[in-house]
Coordinates of C-alpha atoms and ligand atoms in Angstrom, one line a residue:
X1 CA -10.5 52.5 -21.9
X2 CA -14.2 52.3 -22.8
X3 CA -16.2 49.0 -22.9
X4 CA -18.6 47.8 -25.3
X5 CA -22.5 47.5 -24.0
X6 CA -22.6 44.0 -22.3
X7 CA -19.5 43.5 -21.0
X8 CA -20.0 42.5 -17.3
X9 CA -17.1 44.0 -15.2
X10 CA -15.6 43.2 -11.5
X11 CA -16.7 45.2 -8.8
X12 CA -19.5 46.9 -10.5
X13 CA -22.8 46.8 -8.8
X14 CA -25.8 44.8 -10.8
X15 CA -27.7 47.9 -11.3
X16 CA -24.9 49.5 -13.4
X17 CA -24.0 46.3 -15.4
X18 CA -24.2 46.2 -19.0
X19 CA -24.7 49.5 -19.9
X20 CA -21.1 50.0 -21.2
X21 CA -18.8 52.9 -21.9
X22 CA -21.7 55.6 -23.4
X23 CA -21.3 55.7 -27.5
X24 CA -20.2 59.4 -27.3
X25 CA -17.4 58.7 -25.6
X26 CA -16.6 56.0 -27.6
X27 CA -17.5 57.7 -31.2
X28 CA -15.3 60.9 -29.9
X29 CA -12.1 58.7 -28.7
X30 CA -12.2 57.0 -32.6
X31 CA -12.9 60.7 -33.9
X32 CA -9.7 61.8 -32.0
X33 CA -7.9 58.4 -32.9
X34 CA -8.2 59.1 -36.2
X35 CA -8.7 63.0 -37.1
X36 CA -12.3 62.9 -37.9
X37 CA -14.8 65.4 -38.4
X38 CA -16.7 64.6 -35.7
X39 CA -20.4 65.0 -36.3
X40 CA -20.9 62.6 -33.6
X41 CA -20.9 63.3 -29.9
X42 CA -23.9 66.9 -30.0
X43 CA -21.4 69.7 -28.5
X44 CA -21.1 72.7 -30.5
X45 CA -17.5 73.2 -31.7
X46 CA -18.7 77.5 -30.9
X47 CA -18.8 79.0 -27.9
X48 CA -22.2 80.6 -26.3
X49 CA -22.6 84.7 -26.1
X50 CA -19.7 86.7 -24.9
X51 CA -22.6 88.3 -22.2
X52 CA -22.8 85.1 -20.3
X53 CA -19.3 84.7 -20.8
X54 CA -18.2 87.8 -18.9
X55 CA -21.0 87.3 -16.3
X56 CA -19.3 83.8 -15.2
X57 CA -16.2 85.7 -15.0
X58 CA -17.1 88.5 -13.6
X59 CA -18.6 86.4 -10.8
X60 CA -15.4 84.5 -9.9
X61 CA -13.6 87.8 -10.0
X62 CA -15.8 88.9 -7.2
X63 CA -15.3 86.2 -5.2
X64 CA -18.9 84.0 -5.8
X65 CA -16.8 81.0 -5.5
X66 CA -18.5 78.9 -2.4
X67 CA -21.3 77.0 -2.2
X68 CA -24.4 78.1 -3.1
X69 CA -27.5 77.7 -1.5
X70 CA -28.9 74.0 -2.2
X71 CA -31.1 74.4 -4.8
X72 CA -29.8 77.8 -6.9
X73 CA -28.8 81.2 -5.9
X74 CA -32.3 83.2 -5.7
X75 CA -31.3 85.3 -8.9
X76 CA -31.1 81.8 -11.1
X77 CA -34.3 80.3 -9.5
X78 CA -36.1 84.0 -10.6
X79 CA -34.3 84.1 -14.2
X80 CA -35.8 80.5 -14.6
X81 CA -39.3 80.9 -13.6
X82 CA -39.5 84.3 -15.9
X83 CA -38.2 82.1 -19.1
X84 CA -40.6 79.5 -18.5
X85 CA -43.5 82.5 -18.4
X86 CA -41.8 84.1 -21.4
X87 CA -41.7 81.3 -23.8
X88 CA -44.2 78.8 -21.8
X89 CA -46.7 80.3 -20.6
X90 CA -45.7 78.0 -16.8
X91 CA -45.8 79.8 -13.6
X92 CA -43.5 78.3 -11.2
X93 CA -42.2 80.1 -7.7
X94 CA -38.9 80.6 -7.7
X95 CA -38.3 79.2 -4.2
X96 CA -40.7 76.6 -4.0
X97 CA -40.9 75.3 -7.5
X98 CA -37.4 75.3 -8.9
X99 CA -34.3 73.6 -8.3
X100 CA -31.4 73.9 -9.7
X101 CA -28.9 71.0 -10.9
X102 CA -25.6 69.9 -12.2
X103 CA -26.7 69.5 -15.8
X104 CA -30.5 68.1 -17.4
X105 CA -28.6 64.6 -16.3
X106 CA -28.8 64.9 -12.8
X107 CA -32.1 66.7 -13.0
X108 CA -33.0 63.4 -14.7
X109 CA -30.7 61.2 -11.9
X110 CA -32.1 63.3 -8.8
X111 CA -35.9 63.5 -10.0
X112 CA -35.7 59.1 -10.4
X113 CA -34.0 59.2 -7.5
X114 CA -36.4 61.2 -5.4
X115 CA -39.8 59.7 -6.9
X116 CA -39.9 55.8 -7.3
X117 CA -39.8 52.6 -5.2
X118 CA -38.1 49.6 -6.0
X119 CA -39.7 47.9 -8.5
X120 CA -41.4 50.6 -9.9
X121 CA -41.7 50.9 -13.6
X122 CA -40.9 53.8 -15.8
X123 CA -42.2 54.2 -19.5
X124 CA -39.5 55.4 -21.8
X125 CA -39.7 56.2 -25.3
X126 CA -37.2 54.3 -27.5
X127 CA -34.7 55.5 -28.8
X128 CA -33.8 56.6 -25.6
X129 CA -31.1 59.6 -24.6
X130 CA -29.2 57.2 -23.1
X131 CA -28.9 58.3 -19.4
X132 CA -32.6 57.4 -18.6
X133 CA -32.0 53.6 -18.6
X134 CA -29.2 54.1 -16.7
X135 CA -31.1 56.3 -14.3
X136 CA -34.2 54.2 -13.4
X137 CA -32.2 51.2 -12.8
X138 CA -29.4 53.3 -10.7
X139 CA -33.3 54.4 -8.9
X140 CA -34.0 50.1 -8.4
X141 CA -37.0 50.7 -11.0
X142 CA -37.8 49.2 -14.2
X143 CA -38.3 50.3 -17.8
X144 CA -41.5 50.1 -19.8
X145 CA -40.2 50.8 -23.4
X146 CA -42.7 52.1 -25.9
X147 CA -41.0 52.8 -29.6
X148 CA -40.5 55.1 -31.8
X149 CA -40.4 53.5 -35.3
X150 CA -38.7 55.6 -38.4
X151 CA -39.4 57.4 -40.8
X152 CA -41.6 59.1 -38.8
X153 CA -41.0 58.2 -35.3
X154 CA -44.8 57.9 -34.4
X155 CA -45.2 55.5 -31.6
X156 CA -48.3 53.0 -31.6
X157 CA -51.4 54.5 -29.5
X158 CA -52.2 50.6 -28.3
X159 CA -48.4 50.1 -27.1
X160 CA -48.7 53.2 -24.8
X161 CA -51.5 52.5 -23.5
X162 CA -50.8 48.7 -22.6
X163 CA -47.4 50.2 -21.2
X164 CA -49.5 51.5 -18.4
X165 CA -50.3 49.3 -15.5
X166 CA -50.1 49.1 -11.9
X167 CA -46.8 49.7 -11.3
X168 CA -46.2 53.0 -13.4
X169 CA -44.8 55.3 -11.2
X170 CA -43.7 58.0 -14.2
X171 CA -43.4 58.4 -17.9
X172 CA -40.1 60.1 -19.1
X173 CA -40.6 62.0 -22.4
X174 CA -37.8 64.4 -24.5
X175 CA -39.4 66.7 -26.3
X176 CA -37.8 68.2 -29.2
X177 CA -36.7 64.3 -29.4
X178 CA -32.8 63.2 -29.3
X179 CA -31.8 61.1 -31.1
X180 CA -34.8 61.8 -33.3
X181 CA -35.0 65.0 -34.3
X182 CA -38.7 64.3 -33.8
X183 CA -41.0 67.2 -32.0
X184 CA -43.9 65.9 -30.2
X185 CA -47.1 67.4 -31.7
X186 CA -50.1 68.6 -29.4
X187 CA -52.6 65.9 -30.5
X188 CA -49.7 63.1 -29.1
X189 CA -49.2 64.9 -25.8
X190 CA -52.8 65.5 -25.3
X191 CA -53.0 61.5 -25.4
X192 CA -50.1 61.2 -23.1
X193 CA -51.6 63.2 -20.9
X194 CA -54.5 61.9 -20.6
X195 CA -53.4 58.4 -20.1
X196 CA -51.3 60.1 -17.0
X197 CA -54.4 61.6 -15.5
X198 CA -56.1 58.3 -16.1
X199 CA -53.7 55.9 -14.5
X200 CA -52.8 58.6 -11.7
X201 CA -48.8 58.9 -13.3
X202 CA -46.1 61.0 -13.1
X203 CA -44.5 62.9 -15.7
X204 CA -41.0 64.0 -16.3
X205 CA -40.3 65.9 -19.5
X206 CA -36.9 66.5 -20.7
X207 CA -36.8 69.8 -22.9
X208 CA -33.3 70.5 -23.4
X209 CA -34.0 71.3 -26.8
X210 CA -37.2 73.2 -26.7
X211 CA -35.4 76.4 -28.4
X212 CA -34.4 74.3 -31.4
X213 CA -37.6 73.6 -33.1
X214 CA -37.7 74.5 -36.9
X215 CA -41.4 73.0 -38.0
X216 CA -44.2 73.0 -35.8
X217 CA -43.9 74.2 -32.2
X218 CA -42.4 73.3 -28.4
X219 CA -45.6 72.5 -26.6
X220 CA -44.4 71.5 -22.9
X221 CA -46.9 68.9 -21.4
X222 CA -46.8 70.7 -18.1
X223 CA -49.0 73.4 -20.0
X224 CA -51.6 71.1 -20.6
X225 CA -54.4 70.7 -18.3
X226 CA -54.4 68.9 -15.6
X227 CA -50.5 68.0 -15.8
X228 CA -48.4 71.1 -14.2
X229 CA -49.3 69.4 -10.6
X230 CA -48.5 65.9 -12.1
X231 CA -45.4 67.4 -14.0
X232 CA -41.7 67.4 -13.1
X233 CA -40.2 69.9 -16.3
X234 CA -36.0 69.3 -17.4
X235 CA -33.8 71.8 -19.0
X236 CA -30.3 73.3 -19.0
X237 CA -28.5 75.8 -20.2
X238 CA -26.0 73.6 -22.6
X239 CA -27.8 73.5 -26.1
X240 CA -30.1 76.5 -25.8
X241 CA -26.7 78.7 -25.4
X242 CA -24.0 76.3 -26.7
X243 CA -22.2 75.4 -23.1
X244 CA -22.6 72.1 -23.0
X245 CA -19.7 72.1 -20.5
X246 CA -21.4 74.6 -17.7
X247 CA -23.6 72.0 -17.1
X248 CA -26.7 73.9 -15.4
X249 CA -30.1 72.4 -15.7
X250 CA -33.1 72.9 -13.3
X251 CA -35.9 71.1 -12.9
X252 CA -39.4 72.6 -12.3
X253 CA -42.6 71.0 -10.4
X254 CA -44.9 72.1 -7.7
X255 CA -44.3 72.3 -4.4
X256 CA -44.6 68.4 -2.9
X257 CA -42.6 66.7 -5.8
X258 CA -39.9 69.5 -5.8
X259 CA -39.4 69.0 -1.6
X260 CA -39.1 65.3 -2.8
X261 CA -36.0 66.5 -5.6
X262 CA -34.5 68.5 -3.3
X263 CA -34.3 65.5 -1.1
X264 CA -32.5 63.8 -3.7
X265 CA -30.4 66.6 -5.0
X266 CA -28.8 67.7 -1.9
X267 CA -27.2 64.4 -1.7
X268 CA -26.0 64.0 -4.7
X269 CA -23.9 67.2 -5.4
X270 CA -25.7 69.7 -2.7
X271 CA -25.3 72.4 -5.0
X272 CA -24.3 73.6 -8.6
X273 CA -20.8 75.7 -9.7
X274 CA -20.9 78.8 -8.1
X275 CA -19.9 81.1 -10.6
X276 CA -22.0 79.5 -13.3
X277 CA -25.1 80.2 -11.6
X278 CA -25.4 84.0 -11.9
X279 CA -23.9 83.5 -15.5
X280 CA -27.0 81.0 -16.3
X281 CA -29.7 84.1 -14.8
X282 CA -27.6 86.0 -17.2
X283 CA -28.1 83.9 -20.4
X284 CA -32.2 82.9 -19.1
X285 CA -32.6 86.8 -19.4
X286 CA -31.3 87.0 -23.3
X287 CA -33.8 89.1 -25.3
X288 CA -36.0 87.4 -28.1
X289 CA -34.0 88.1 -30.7
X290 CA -31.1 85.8 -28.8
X291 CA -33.5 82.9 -29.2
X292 CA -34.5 83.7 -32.8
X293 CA -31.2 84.0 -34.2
X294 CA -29.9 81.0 -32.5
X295 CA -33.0 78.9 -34.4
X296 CA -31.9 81.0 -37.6
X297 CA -28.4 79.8 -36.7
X298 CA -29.1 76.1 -36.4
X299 CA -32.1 76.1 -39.7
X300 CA -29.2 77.0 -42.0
X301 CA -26.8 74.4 -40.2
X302 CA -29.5 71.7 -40.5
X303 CA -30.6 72.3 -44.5
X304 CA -26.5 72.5 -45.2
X305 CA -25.8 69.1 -43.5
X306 CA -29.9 67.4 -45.2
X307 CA -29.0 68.6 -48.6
X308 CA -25.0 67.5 -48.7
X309 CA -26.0 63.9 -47.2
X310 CA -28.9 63.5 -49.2
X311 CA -26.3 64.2 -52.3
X312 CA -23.8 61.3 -51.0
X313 CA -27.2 59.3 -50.9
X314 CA -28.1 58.9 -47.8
X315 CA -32.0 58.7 -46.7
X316 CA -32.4 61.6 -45.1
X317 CA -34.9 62.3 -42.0
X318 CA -35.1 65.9 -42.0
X319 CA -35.8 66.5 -38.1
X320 CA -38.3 69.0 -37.4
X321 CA -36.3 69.7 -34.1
X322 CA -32.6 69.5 -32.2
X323 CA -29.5 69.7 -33.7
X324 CA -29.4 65.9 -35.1
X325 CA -30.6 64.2 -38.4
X326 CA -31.1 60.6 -38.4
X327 CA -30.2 59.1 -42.1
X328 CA -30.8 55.7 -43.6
X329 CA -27.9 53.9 -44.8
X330 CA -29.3 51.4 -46.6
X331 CA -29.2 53.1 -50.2
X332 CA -25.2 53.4 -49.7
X333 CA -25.5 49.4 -49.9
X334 CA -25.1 49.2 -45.9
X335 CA -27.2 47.3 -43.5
X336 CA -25.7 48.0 -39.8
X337 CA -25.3 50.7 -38.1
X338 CA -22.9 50.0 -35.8
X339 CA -20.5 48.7 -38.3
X340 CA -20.5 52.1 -40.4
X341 CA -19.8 54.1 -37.3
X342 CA -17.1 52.2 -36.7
X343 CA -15.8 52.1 -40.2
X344 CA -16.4 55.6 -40.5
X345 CA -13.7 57.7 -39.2
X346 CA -11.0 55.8 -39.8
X347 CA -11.8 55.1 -43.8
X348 CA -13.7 58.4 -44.4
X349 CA -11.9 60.6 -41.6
X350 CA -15.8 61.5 -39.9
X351 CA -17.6 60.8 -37.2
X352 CA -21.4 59.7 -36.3
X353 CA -23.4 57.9 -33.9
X354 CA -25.5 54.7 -34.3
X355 CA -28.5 54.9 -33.3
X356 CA -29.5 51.0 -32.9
X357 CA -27.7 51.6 -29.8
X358 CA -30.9 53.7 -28.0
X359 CA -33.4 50.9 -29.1
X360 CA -33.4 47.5 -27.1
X361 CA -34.9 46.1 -30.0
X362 CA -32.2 46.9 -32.2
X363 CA -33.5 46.1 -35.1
X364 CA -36.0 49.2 -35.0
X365 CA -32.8 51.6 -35.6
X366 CA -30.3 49.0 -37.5
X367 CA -30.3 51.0 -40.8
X368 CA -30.1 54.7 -38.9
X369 CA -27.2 56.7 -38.5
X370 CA -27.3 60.2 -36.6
X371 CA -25.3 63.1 -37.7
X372 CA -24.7 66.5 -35.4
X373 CA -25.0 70.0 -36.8
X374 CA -24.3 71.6 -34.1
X375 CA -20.8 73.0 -35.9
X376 CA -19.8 75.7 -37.8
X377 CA -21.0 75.6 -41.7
X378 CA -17.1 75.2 -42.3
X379 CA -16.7 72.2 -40.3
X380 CA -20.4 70.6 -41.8
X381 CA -18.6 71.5 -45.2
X382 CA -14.9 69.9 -44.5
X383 CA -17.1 66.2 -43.3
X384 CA -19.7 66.6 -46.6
X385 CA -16.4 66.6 -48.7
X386 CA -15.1 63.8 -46.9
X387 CA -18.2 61.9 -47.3
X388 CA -18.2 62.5 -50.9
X389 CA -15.9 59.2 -50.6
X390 CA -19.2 57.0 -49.9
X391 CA -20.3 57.7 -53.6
X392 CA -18.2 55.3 -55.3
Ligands
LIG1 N1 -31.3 65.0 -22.4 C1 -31.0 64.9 -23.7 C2 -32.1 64.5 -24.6 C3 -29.8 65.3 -24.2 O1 -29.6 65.2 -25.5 C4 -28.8 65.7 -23.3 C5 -27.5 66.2 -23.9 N2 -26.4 65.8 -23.6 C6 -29.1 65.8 -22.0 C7 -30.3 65.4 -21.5 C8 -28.1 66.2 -20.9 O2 -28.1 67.5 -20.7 P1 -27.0 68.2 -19.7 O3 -25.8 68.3 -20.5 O4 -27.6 69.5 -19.4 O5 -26.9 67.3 -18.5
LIG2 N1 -26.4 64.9 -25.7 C1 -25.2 64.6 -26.4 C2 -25.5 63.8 -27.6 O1 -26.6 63.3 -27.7 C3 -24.1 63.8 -25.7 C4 -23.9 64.1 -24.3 C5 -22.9 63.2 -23.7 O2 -21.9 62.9 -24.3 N2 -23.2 62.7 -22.5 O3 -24.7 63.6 -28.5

């Protein structure tokens, strides 16, 4: 059963209202209805390397399968801090600076959780990923949204700036960008940062996707100055080695904020799978050519899927980062989002996601739809051919 954003439901607390069943669920359960491709929901339709594979197993073979210490089995916390040296440049202790989590989301949930009042407010960026609104109200705090308008998904240096006021607590910022594809560039996190060092603010970045960058480069804001004390940093292991069902993030931040996580966290699940954890310090340890091949991997992926939609004729955004490309419907001769999506996988047999749905001011992503390349060039192929239908 899945319910569209809005709909108020019995029982249901106030700070959960109206946030519906999430669009993945709801684009995958039409993708399934009707046979789709899905280029919808982002989970690669590939496994990760067979060397993390056989360390997860390897570790329920040998009996790693109780709980682990609270916040990640010493090996993890270690393989963690040397990747964010690695690829960086962040020092973090292993003991005192990282916890592990179920997943980036309840990183995101615990961190919220952990760091605001009532009433406090949080600056998003919209389009949001769409557990953050979810989050801060779950935490009793309020959104400040600041937008990211198309093509280019700049946001307006004035609207920041009057999005900071007395009651910011944090600003939450994904970097490479979902649903985007957009990859913050230096001069805008240099601003961002200084408006947090000005106002006394926290900062929680989500990189999940900071392997898949194809132009420019993953700066992490934590590396600029003044921000690793200020800084809580998000990732997990699903995109950067395609297990999107492991679900083990971490988040890093200095001592004081990460006691205050670990408050949180310990509470909400206590402690990640087991067996996944020595499988993650595993994967964290890949050598460079791993992470190279993987961003080889996905640039092909992403020119296959720009050049076939921009041949049905849609506008396409080419992203400079993750494994999504936001296109503009408008030149097929449709106006709403919402209403392609819908009518796509029944009438065309693919999937995609709207992406009006991450804006509260809807009409900022009315005319966008995003598609996932996170599939094999076969499957990109089979839903290009199927959208050769849209031509007529
Ligand atoms: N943040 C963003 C921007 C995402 O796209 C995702 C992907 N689902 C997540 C967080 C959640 O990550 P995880 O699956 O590790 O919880
Ligand atoms: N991050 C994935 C996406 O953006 C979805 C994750 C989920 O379904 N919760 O498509």
């Amino acid at each position: 059963m899945s319910e569209a954003p809005g709909t108020r439901l019995p029982y249901l607390s106030s700070r959960l209202q109206g946030f519906g069943t999430t669009i993945f669920a709801e684009m995958t359960r039409l993708a399934l209805a009707h046979d789709a491709v899905n280029l919808g929901q982002g989970f690669p339709n590939f496994d990760g390397p067979d060397f993390v594979k056989r360390a997860a197993i390897e570790a329920i073979e040998a009996g790693q399968n109780q709980y682990t210490r609270s916040f990640g089995i010493p090996d993890l916390n270690r393989a963690i801090a040397e990747h964010q040296r690695r690829f960086w440049g962040l020092d973090y202790d292993p003991d005192a600076e990282i916890t592990v989590t179920t997943g980036a989301t309840e990183a995101i949930f615990a961190t919220l959780q952990a760091l605001c009042e009532v009433g406090d407010e949080v600056i998003l960026f919209e389009p949001y990923y769409d557990s953050y609104r979810a989050s801060v109200s779950m935490a009793g705090a309020r959104e400040r949204l600041v937008a990211l308008r198309p093509p280019d998904f700049a946001y307006d240096r004035a609207e920041l700036e009057a999005a900071f006021g007395p009651r910011t607590r944090a600003i939450l910022l994904n970097t490479p960008h979902n649903p985007s594809g957009k990859v913050y560039g230096r001069a805008e996190l240099e601003h961002i940062a200084e408006l947090c060092r000005r106002h006394d603010v926290l900062a929680i970045t989500d990189e999940v996707y900071e392997h898949l960058v194809f132009e420019g480069e993953h700066v992490s804001l934590a590396s600029l100055p003044g921000m690793r004390e200020r800084t809580v940093v998000i990732s997990s292991l699903g995109k950067s080695f395609s297990f999107t069902g492991w679900k083990v993030g971490h988040a890093c931040a200095p001592p004081a904020l990460t006691r205050a996580i670990r408050s949180a966290h310990q509470f909400i699940t206590f402690c990640n799978s087991g067996p996944f954890q020595p499988a993650a310090a595993a994967a964290y340890r890949a050598p460079d050519d791993y992470f190279t091949q993987l961003r080889a991997d996905y640039r092909a992926r992403r020119d296959r899927l720009c050049t076939g939609l921009a041949e049905v004729g849609f506008g396409v955004i080419e992203p400079a980062g993750t494994y999504f490309v936001q296109t503009d419907i408008r030149p097929l001769g449709w106006e709403d989002d919402v209403a392609f999506c819908q009518m796509l996988p029944e009438k065309i047999g693919v999937a995609a996601i709207p992406t009006s749905v991450f804006y509260d001011q809807r009409r900022d992503g009315r005319h966008l739809v995003r598609f996932a390349f996170c599939k094999t060039l076969d499957v990109i192929d089979a839903g290009l051919e199927r959208l050769q239908k849209l031509r007529a």
